[in-house]
Short mmCIF file of C-alpha atoms in Angstrom, two decimals:
data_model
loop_
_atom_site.label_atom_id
_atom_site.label_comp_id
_atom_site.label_asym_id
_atom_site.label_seq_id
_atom_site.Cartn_x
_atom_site.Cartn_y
_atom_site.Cartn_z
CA UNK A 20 64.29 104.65 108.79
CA UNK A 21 64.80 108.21 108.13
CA UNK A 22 68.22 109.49 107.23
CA UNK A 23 70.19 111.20 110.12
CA UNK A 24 72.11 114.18 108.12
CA UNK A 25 73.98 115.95 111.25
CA UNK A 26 76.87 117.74 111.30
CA UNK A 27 78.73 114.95 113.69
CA UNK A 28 77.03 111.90 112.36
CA UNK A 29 78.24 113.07 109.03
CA UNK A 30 81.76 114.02 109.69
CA UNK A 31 82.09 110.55 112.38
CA UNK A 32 80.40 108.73 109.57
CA UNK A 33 81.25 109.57 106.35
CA UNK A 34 83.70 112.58 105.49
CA UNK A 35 86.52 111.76 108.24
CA UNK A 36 86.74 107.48 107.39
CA UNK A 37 86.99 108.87 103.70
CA UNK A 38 89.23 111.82 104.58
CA UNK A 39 91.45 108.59 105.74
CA UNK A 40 90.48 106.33 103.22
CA UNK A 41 91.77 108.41 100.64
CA UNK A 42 94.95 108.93 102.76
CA UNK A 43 95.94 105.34 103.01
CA UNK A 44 94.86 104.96 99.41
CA UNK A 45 97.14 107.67 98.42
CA UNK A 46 100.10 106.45 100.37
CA UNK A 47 99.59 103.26 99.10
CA UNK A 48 99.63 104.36 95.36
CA UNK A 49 102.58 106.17 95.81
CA UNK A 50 104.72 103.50 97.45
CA UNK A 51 103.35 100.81 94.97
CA UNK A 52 105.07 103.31 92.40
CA UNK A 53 107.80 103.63 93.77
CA UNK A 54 108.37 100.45 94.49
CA UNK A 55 107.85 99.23 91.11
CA UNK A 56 109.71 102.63 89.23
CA UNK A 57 112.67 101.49 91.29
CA UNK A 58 111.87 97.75 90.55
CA UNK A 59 112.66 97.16 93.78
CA UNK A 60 109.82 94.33 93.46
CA UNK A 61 112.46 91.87 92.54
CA UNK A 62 114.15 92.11 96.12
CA UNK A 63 111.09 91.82 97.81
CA UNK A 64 109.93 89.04 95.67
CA UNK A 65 113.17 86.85 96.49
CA UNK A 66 111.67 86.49 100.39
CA UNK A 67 108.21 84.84 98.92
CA UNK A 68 110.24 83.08 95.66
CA UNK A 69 109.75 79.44 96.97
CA UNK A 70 105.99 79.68 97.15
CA UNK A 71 105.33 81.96 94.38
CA UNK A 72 107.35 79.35 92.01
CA UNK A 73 105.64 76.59 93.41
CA UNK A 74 102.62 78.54 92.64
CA UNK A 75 103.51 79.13 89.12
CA UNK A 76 103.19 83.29 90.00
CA UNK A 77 104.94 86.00 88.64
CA UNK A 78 107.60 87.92 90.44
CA UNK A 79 105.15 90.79 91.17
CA UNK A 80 102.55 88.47 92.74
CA UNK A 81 105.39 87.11 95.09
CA UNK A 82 106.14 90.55 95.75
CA UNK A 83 102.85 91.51 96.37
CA UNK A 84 103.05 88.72 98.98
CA UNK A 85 106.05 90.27 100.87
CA UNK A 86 104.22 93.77 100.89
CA UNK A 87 101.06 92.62 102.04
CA UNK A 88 102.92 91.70 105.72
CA UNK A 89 103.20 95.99 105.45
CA UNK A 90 100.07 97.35 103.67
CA UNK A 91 96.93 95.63 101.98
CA UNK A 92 96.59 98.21 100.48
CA UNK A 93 100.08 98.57 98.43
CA UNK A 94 100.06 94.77 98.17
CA UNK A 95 96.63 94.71 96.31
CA UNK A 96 98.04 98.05 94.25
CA UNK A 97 101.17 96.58 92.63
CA UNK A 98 98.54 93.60 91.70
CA UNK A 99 96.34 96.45 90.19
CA UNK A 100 99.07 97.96 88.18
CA UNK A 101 100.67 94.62 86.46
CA UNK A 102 96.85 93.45 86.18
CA UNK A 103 96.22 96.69 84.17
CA UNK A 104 99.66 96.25 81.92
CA UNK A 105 98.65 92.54 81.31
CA UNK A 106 101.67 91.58 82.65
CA UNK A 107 99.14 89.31 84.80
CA UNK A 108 95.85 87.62 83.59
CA UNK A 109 92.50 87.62 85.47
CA UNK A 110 92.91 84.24 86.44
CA UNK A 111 96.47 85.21 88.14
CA UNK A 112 95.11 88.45 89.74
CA UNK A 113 92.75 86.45 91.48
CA UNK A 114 95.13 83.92 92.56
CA UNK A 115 97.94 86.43 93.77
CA UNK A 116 95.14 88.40 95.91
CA UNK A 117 94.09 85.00 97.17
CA UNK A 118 97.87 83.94 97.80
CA UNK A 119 97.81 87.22 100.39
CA UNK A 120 95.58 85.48 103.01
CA UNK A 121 98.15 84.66 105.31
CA UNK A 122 100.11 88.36 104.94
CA UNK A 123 96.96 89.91 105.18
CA UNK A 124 96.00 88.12 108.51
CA UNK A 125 99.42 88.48 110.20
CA UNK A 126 99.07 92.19 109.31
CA UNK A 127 95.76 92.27 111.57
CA UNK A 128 96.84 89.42 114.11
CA UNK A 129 98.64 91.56 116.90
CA UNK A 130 95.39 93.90 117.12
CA UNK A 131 92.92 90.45 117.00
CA UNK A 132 95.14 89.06 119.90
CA UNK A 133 95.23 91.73 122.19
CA UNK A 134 92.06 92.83 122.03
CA UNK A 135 90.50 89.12 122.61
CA UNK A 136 93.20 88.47 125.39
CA UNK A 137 91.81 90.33 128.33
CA UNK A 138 88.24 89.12 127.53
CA UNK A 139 89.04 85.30 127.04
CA UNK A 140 92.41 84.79 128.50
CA UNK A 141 93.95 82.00 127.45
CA UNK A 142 91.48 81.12 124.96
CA UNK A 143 92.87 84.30 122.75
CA UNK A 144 95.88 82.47 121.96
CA UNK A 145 93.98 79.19 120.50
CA UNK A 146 91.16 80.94 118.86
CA UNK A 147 93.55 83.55 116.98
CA UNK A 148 96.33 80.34 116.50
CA UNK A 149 93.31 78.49 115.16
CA UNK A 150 92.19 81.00 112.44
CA UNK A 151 96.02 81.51 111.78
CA UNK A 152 96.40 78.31 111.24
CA UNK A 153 93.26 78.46 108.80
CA UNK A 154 95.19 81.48 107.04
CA UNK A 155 98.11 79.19 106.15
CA UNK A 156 95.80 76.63 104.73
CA UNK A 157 94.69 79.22 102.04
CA UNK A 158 97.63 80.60 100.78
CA UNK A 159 98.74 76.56 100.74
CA UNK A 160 95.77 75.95 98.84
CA UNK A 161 96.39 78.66 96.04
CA UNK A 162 100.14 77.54 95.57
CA UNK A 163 98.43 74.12 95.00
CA UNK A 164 95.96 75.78 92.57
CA UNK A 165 97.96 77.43 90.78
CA UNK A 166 99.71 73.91 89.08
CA UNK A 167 97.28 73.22 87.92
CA UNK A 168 95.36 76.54 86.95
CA UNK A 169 97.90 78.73 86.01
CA UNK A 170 100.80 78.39 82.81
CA UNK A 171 104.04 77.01 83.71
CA UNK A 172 106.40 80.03 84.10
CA UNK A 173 108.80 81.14 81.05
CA UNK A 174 112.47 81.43 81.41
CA UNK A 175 111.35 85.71 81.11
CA UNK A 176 109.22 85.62 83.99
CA UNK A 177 110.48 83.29 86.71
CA UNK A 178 110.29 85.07 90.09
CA UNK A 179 113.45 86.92 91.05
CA UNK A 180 115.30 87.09 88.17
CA UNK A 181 118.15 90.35 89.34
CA UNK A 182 119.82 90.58 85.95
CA UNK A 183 118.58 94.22 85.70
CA UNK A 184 119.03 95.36 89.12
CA UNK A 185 122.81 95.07 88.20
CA UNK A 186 122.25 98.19 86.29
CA UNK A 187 122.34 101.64 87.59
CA UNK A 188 119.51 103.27 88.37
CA UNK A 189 118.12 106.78 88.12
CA UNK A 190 116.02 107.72 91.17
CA UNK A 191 115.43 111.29 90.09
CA UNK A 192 113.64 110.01 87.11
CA UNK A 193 111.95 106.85 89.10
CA UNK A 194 110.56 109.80 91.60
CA UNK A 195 109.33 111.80 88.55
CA UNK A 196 107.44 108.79 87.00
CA UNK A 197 106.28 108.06 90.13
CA UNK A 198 104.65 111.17 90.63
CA UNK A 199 103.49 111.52 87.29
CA UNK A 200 101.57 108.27 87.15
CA UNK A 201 100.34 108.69 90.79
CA UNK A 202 98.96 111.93 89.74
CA UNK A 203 97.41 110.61 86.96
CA UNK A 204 95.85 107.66 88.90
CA UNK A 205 94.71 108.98 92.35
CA UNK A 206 91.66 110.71 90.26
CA UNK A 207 90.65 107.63 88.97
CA UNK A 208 90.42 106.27 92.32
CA UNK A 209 88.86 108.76 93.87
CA UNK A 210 86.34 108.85 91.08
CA UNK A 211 85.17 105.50 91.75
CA UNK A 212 85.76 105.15 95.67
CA UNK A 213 84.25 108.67 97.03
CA UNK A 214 80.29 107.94 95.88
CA UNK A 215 80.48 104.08 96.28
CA UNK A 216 81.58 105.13 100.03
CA UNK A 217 78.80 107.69 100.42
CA UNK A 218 76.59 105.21 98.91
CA UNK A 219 77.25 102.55 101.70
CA UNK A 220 77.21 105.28 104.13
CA UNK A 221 73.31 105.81 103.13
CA UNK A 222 72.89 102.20 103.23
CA UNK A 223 74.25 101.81 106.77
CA UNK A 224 72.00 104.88 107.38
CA UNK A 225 69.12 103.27 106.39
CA UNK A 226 69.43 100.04 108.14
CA UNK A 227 70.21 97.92 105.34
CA UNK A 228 73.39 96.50 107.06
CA UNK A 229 71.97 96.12 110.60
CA UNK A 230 69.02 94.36 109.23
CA UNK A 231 71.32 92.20 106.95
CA UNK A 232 73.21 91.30 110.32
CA UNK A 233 70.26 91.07 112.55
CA UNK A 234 68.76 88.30 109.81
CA UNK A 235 71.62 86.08 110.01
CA UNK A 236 71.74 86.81 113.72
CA UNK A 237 68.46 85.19 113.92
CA UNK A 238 69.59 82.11 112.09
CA UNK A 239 72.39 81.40 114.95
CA UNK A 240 69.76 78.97 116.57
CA UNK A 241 69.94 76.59 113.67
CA UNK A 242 73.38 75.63 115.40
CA UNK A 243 72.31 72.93 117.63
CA UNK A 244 75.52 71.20 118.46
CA UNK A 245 76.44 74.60 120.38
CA UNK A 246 74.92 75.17 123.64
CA UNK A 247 72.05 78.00 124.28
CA UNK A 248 74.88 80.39 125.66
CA UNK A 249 77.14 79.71 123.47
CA UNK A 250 74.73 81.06 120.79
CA UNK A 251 74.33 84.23 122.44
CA UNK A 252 77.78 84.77 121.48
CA UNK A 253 77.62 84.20 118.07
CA UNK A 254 74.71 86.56 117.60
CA UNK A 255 76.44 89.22 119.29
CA UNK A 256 78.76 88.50 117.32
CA UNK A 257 77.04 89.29 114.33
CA UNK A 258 74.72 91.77 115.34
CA UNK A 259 77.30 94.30 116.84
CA UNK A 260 81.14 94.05 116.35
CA UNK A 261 83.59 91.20 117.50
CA UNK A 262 84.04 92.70 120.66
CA UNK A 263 80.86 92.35 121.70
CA UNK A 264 80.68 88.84 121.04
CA UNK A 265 83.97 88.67 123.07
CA UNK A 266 82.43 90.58 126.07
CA UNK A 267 79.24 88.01 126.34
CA UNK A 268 82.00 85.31 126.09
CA UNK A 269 84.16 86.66 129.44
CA UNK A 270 80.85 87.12 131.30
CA UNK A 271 80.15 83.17 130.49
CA UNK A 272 83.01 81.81 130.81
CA UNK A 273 83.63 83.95 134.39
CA UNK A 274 79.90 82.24 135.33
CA UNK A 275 81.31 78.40 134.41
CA UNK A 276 78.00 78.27 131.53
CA UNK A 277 80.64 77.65 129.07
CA UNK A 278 83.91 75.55 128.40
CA UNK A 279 86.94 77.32 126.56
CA UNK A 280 85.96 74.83 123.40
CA UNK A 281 82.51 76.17 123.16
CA UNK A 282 83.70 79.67 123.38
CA UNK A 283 85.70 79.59 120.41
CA UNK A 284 83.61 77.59 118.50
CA UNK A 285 80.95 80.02 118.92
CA UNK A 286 83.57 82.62 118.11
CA UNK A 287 84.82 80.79 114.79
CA UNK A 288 81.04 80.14 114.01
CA UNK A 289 80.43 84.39 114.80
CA UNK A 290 83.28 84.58 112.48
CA UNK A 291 82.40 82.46 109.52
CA UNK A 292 78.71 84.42 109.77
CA UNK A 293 79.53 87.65 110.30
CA UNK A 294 82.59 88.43 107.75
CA UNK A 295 81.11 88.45 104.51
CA UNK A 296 78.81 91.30 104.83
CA UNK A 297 81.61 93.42 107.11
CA UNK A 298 84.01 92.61 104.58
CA UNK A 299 81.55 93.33 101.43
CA UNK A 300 80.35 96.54 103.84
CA UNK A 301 84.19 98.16 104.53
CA UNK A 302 86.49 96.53 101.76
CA UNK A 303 84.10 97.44 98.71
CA UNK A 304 84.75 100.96 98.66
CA UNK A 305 88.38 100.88 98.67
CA UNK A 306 88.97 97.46 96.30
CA UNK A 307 86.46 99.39 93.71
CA UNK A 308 88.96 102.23 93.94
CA UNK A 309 92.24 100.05 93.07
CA UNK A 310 90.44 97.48 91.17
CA UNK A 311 88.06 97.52 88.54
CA UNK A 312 84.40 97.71 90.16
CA UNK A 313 83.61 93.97 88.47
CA UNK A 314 86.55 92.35 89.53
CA UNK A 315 86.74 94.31 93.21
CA UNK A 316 83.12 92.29 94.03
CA UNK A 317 84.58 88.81 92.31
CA UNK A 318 87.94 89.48 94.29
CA UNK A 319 85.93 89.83 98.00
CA UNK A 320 83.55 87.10 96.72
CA UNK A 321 86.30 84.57 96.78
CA UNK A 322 88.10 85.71 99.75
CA UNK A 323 85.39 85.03 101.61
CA UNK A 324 84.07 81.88 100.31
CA UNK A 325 87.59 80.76 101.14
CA UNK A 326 88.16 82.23 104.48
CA UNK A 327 84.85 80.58 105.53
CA UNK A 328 85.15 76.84 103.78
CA UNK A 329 89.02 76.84 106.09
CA UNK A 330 87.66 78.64 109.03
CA UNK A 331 84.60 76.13 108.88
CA UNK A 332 87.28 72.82 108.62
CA UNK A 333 89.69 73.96 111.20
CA UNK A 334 86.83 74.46 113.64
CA UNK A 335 85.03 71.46 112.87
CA UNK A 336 89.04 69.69 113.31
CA UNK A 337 89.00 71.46 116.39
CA UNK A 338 85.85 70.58 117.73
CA UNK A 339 86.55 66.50 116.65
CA UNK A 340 90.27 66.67 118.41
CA UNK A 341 88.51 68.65 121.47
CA UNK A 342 85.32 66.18 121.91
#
């Protein structure tokens, strides 16, 4: 496949999503500095403190957690600064960006709902409750983790502690740091994100991702306990976008081929398939440019081993209660 190099398919395709990549990368770099300049972390940290103590995390991982209902990307960037001070180990980086999973998904569930409600109807509401529900399960799952994997925390380090909030503080020099270490960082990013981005853009170009998709597509008929139909929506799903795998699903279930259970378990299954190259595809570029390149690939590895092992047992939970 020969590289298309046009005017509009590189502006649509590669210099306007980085234009706005590097945007919400910026804005996110600056608010994570500020944030943490004004320590202001420790307020947001008191609305996640039960979990985060349960889950033996510091007070900018529970803080993280409260941010990440706001931006990813500033959730993910306060991680990347205390990560880089040492104020948190690998193990607990990889816990607190794990710990986000339910955050992360609220941030995103409005837009899920409301585009899968006029296709499905009333099958929106359980599919996105059931892959809710499968959000809450991870971020459970890491507090129970982290007993056992992470250090009990020190009477220095327990979440929340306000002791120096008491004290006044100077926002003219907070601003100035914050600029000053924003400036200093945003090349770094940039550095990193800008040809890892163009590099993905030539893979995409090339076919790399479509053929990627269009393999596992192909697998879909190794799911027998789905119907024929049902199938078709799950390699929509994962050939083309979600919304295509929603649109086969309205015609079906508007022609009576399909029950509401086998749509969303085709869905889930579309889901569970489809995610880890999409995520590996649009969230590389931008975790290589807050994280370190290594630990950006080990941090979407996980996330999506464990957002398919929970999507996976709620829907085969769902399909036992529904049978």
């Amino acid at each position: 496949m020969e590289l298309d190099l046009s005017w509009p398919v590189l502006w649509n395709g590669l210099f306007w999503p980085l234009i706005r990549l590097t945007f919400f990368i910026s804005v996110g770099l600056l608010v994570g500095n500020l944030i943490e300049s004004l320590q202001w972390t420790r307020y947001a940290a008191k609305l996640a403190d039960p979990l985060a103590r349960r889950a033996r995390l510091k007070d900018v991982s529970a803080a993280s957690f409260t941010m990440a209902f706001f931006s990813g990307i500033t959730a993910n960037t306060m991680l990347s600064e205390a990560h880089e001070k040492d104020i948190i180990s690998d193990r607990e980086l990889i816990l607190s960006n794990l710990f986000n999973s339910l955050p992360t998904y609220f941030l995103h569930l409005p837009t899920i709902f409301f585009i899968a409600a006029p296709f499905i109807g009333a099958a929106a509401a359980t599919y996105v409750g059931l892959t809710a529900f499968a959000a809450v399960i991870r971020t459970m799952a890491i507090v129970f983790a982290g007993k056992f994997l992470l250090p009990p925390l020190t009477e220095g380090c327990l979440p929340c502690r306000l002791k120096e909030m008491e004290e006044k503080r100077d926002t003219r020099s907070a601003l100035l740091k914050t600029w000053k270490r924003f400036k200093k960082r945003l090349p770094k990013v940039l550095y990193l994100t800008c040809p890892i981005y163009t590099m993905f853009f030539v893979l995409k170009q090339l076919g790399l991702f479509a053929w990627l998709e269009s393999f596992m597509a192909g697998g879909a008929g190794l799911f027998t306990f789905l119907p024929p139909e049902a199938l078709s929506i799950v390699a929509f799903h994962m050939a083309a976008e979600f919304t295509a795998g929603l649109a086969v699903a309205s015609a079906l279930i508007a022609d009576t081929a399909l029950t509401q259970t086998q749509v969303i378990l085709a869905l889930m299954l579309g889901n569970v398939l489809s995610s880890p190259v999409r995520a590996f595809r649009h969230q590389f570029p931008y975790y290589a440019g807050i994280f370190r390149p290594r630990m950006a690939f080990k941090l979407i590895l996980y996330n999506q081993l464990l957002r398919c092992l929970t999507i996976a047992l709620v829907g085969a939970a769902y399909a036992l209660i529904a049978a």
